[in-house]
Amino acid sequence: MVHSASWLKGRPLCQLSAWAPSGIQHKGEQGRPDPCPQPESAGPVSARKIRRLLSFQRYLHSSRVCRGVTPQNPLHFLDHDYTGQAKCMLEKVGSWNFDIFIFDRLTNGNSLINLTFHLFNHYGLIELFQLDMVKLRRFLVMVQEDYHRQNPYHNAVHAADVTQAMYCYLQEPKLSKSLTSCDILLGLLAAATHDLDHPGVNQPFLIKTNHYLAALYQNTSVLENHHWRSAVGLLRESRLFSHLPSEDGLNMERQLGSLILATDISRQNEYLSKFREHLDKEDLLLGNAGHRHFILQMALKCADICNPCRPWELSKQWSEKVTEEFFHQGDIEKKHKLEVSPLCDSQTNSVGKIQIDFMTYVVEPLFAEWARFSDTRLSQTMLGYLGLNKAGWSGMLQEQAGAAEETDLGAPSPTPSSAEETDSKVLPQGSKES
Ligand SMILES: [Zn+2]
């Protein structure tokens, strides 16, 4: 359903602000050809461009192209069947069961571009903000390219998944009644860019390896600051908002930052306490721009960690992917004799254990409050899946423990020292089960 223009008309554009971000400046570049190769590409890359300050991902991509290495892609073309099926799926983009993995395959790895473009169209944002379609397309292509394809979890499919979840939340009655077109634009943009150029390792890793980003952002929300500044860089490079008054553009960038910075999981309690306080006092007024912005922050936080609230088949895939990324970091830490970060040691963790703790201490508290705020069928569905998925992982852990016990009973009991030895031999490096 396309929203009628009537509810959008007369909505205020973003509040003006004199604040200017001090992020990385990407100069505008004219004359890039329209994207057409698959997966979509932002265009040919010159040696001059490589010398510019690029994201990690585009630097790698650029140097590969310059060396004549064509990007690997399992599907070389899409026929009309695939495109038709992808379009068909978009008709149900508001469904909580939306399978982003299938959608990504049907769009030949272009789920983020296609989904975000569809939602911009759906809300009439292109007309409302008088966006240039070519600039928008180019911007979305660059956003998708700046996600690292090789990251098992923090890649463009995760960004597309978060954007789809964000759309589901924007459709919730309390939000859809009160959000302005500017709120919607920012919510979708923040979801699509919230992990831009994620290196596949966490902040403690960047700090202990003296990464320049850790120094640049003084060890505070290092990744989130980088995602935001990267998004600002692409907005400026694509000149998507260059036709808007400069103060509006700067205000958009600031609000985008405030949304992306809220996804820093280490600040979870801060946001959750504030949310709880508002709900206890029943003082959230969505006519108030500040309160609407806070709700967008909470919605983005929910969208970012909603994997355990999806149906089991989807949720399980995400759990395995995020664990693979953690263990990969752990393997690098071991290789370089660094202290292995919590959750990253494949010998002492497993997918199920990580998930149960994550659900209990992070996801459940957040979604319980969200359900208090938005007591709808969707909220109940999410809590329902959360409970089922937790029970699923617990059942699997119990089965594994039972099987291990049976094996122990069948074998001669080892002495403590030989038991330790056996454990370390049985469990290979990178094993997901422990
Ligand atoms: Zn994320």
mmCIF file of C-alpha atoms in Angstrom, residues 127-259:
data_model
loop_
_atom_site.group_PDB
_atom_site.id
_atom_site.type_symbol
_atom_site.label_atom_id
_atom_site.label_comp_id
_atom_site.label_asym_id
_atom_site.label_seq_id
_atom_site.Cartn_x
_atom_site.Cartn_y
_atom_site.Cartn_z
ATOM 1 C CA GLU A 127 8.627 12.901 -4.670
ATOM 2 C CA LEU A 128 8.319 14.452 -1.233
ATOM 3 C CA PHE A 129 11.999 15.252 -0.891
ATOM 4 C CA GLN A 130 12.428 15.798 -4.631
ATOM 5 C CA LEU A 131 15.181 13.224 -4.722
ATOM 6 C CA ASP A 132 17.062 12.611 -7.951
ATOM 7 C CA MET A 133 16.435 8.934 -8.834
ATOM 8 C CA VAL A 134 19.912 8.506 -10.352
ATOM 9 C CA LYS A 135 21.593 9.978 -7.268
ATOM 10 C CA LEU A 136 19.471 7.813 -4.988
ATOM 11 C CA ARG A 137 20.295 4.674 -6.957
ATOM 12 C CA ARG A 138 24.003 5.571 -6.959
ATOM 13 C CA PHE A 139 23.906 6.258 -3.223
ATOM 14 C CA LEU A 140 22.274 2.893 -2.496
ATOM 15 C CA VAL A 141 24.743 1.058 -4.744
ATOM 16 C CA MET A 142 27.644 2.665 -2.848
ATOM 17 C CA VAL A 143 26.044 1.815 0.510
ATOM 18 C CA GLN A 144 25.651 -1.828 -0.458
ATOM 19 C CA GLU A 145 29.209 -1.974 -1.826
ATOM 20 C CA ASP A 146 30.640 -0.564 1.392
ATOM 21 C CA TYR A 147 29.356 -3.522 3.377
ATOM 22 C CA HIS A 148 31.885 -6.345 3.440
ATOM 23 C CA ARG A 149 30.629 -9.293 1.459
ATOM 24 C CA GLN A 150 33.101 -11.597 3.212
ATOM 25 C CA ASN A 151 31.756 -10.870 6.725
ATOM 26 C CA PRO A 152 29.598 -13.826 7.736
ATOM 27 C CA TYR A 153 27.205 -11.548 9.666
ATOM 28 C CA HIS A 154 27.881 -7.820 9.382
ATOM 29 C CA ASN A 155 27.226 -7.580 5.657
ATOM 30 C CA ALA A 156 24.643 -5.959 3.374
ATOM 31 C CA VAL A 157 22.110 -8.753 3.990
ATOM 32 C CA HIS A 158 22.101 -7.904 7.711
ATOM 33 C CA ALA A 159 21.562 -4.240 6.779
ATOM 34 C CA ALA A 160 18.675 -5.245 4.491
ATOM 35 C CA ASP A 161 17.202 -7.389 7.273
ATOM 36 C CA VAL A 162 17.395 -4.508 9.760
ATOM 37 C CA THR A 163 15.784 -2.180 7.195
ATOM 38 C CA GLN A 164 12.931 -4.654 6.681
ATOM 39 C CA ALA A 165 12.419 -4.968 10.454
ATOM 40 C CA MET A 166 12.517 -1.182 10.769
ATOM 41 C CA TYR A 167 9.778 -0.958 8.154
ATOM 42 C CA CYS A 168 7.643 -3.396 10.191
ATOM 43 C CA TYR A 169 8.065 -1.138 13.245
ATOM 44 C CA LEU A 170 7.349 2.050 11.280
ATOM 45 C CA GLN A 171 4.040 0.417 10.298
ATOM 46 C CA GLU A 172 2.999 -0.102 13.924
ATOM 47 C CA PRO A 173 -0.055 2.070 14.738
ATOM 48 C CA LYS A 174 1.606 4.316 17.331
ATOM 49 C CA LEU A 175 4.453 5.138 14.954
ATOM 50 C CA SER A 176 2.583 5.321 11.656
ATOM 51 C CA LYS A 177 0.105 7.768 13.195
ATOM 52 C CA SER A 178 2.726 10.178 14.444
ATOM 53 C CA LEU A 179 5.906 9.938 12.385
ATOM 54 C CA THR A 180 6.655 12.628 9.817
ATOM 55 C CA SER A 181 8.033 11.909 6.363
ATOM 56 C CA CYS A 182 11.389 13.152 7.632
ATOM 57 C CA ASP A 183 11.313 10.647 10.521
ATOM 58 C CA ILE A 184 10.565 7.849 8.060
ATOM 59 C CA LEU A 185 13.340 8.925 5.701
ATOM 60 C CA LEU A 186 15.836 9.034 8.576
ATOM 61 C CA GLY A 187 14.646 5.735 10.059
ATOM 62 C CA LEU A 188 15.117 3.898 6.760
ATOM 63 C CA LEU A 189 18.447 5.595 6.006
ATOM 64 C CA ALA A 190 19.774 4.801 9.473
ATOM 65 C CA ALA A 191 18.720 1.153 9.194
ATOM 66 C CA ALA A 192 20.353 0.755 5.765
ATOM 67 C CA THR A 193 23.646 2.394 6.815
ATOM 68 C CA HIS A 194 23.893 1.494 10.521
ATOM 69 C CA ASP A 195 26.794 -1.003 10.080
ATOM 70 C CA LEU A 196 28.403 0.552 7.002
ATOM 71 C CA ASP A 197 31.984 -0.628 6.353
ATOM 72 C CA HIS A 198 31.905 -2.931 9.410
ATOM 73 C CA PRO A 199 35.293 -4.670 9.559
ATOM 74 C CA GLY A 200 33.895 -7.918 11.034
ATOM 75 C CA VAL A 201 35.651 -7.462 14.380
ATOM 76 C CA ASN A 202 34.458 -5.649 17.500
ATOM 77 C CA GLN A 203 35.579 -2.490 19.268
ATOM 78 C CA PRO A 204 37.839 -4.201 21.855
ATOM 79 C CA PHE A 205 39.706 -5.811 18.951
ATOM 80 C CA LEU A 206 40.257 -2.424 17.279
ATOM 81 C CA ILE A 207 41.460 -0.956 20.581
ATOM 82 C CA LYS A 208 43.908 -3.730 21.413
ATOM 83 C CA THR A 209 45.370 -3.735 17.894
ATOM 84 C CA ASN A 210 45.810 0.072 18.000
ATOM 85 C CA HIS A 211 43.606 0.533 14.959
ATOM 86 C CA TYR A 212 43.534 4.131 13.748
ATOM 87 C CA LEU A 213 39.731 4.246 14.102
ATOM 88 C CA ALA A 214 40.050 3.542 17.833
ATOM 89 C CA ALA A 215 42.426 6.506 18.160
ATOM 90 C CA LEU A 216 40.245 8.690 15.925
ATOM 91 C CA TYR A 217 37.137 8.115 18.026
ATOM 92 C CA GLN A 218 38.994 7.903 21.353
ATOM 93 C CA ASN A 219 37.863 4.333 22.066
ATOM 94 C CA THR A 220 34.222 5.445 22.280
ATOM 95 C CA SER A 221 31.527 3.943 20.031
ATOM 96 C CA VAL A 222 34.357 3.435 17.560
ATOM 97 C CA LEU A 223 32.427 1.306 15.073
ATOM 98 C CA GLU A 224 29.172 3.251 15.300
ATOM 99 C CA ASN A 225 31.001 6.555 14.764
ATOM 100 C CA HIS A 226 32.697 5.036 11.731
ATOM 101 C CA HIS A 227 29.392 3.719 10.319
ATOM 102 C CA TRP A 228 27.867 7.168 10.713
ATOM 103 C CA ARG A 229 30.801 9.087 9.204
ATOM 104 C CA SER A 230 30.909 6.601 6.324
ATOM 105 C CA ALA A 231 27.188 7.192 5.706
ATOM 106 C CA VAL A 232 27.729 10.967 5.774
ATOM 107 C CA GLY A 233 30.598 10.524 3.309
ATOM 108 C CA LEU A 234 28.350 8.657 0.877
ATOM 109 C CA LEU A 235 25.500 11.161 1.268
ATOM 110 C CA ARG A 236 27.881 13.959 0.355
ATOM 111 C CA GLU A 237 29.581 12.036 -2.438
ATOM 112 C CA SER A 238 26.273 11.112 -4.045
ATOM 113 C CA ARG A 239 24.938 14.656 -3.475
ATOM 114 C CA LEU A 240 21.601 13.065 -2.608
ATOM 115 C CA PHE A 241 20.534 16.018 -0.452
ATOM 116 C CA SER A 242 22.545 18.707 -2.264
ATOM 117 C CA HIS A 243 19.321 20.421 -3.403
ATOM 118 C CA LEU A 244 18.100 20.889 0.194
ATOM 119 C CA PRO A 245 18.998 23.964 2.250
ATOM 120 C CA SER A 246 22.429 23.210 3.721
ATOM 121 C CA GLU A 247 21.137 23.508 7.295
ATOM 122 C CA ASP A 248 18.509 20.826 6.588
ATOM 123 C CA GLY A 249 21.174 18.575 5.117
ATOM 124 C CA LEU A 250 23.415 19.056 8.171
ATOM 125 C CA ASN A 251 20.529 18.401 10.502
ATOM 126 C CA MET A 252 19.735 15.166 8.655
ATOM 127 C CA GLU A 253 23.367 14.069 9.086
ATOM 128 C CA ARG A 254 23.270 14.873 12.797
ATOM 129 C CA GLN A 255 20.040 12.959 13.369
ATOM 130 C CA LEU A 256 21.360 10.043 11.335
ATOM 131 C CA GLY A 257 24.350 9.986 13.678
ATOM 132 C CA SER A 258 22.196 10.031 16.765
ATOM 133 C CA LEU A 259 20.224 7.040 15.454
#
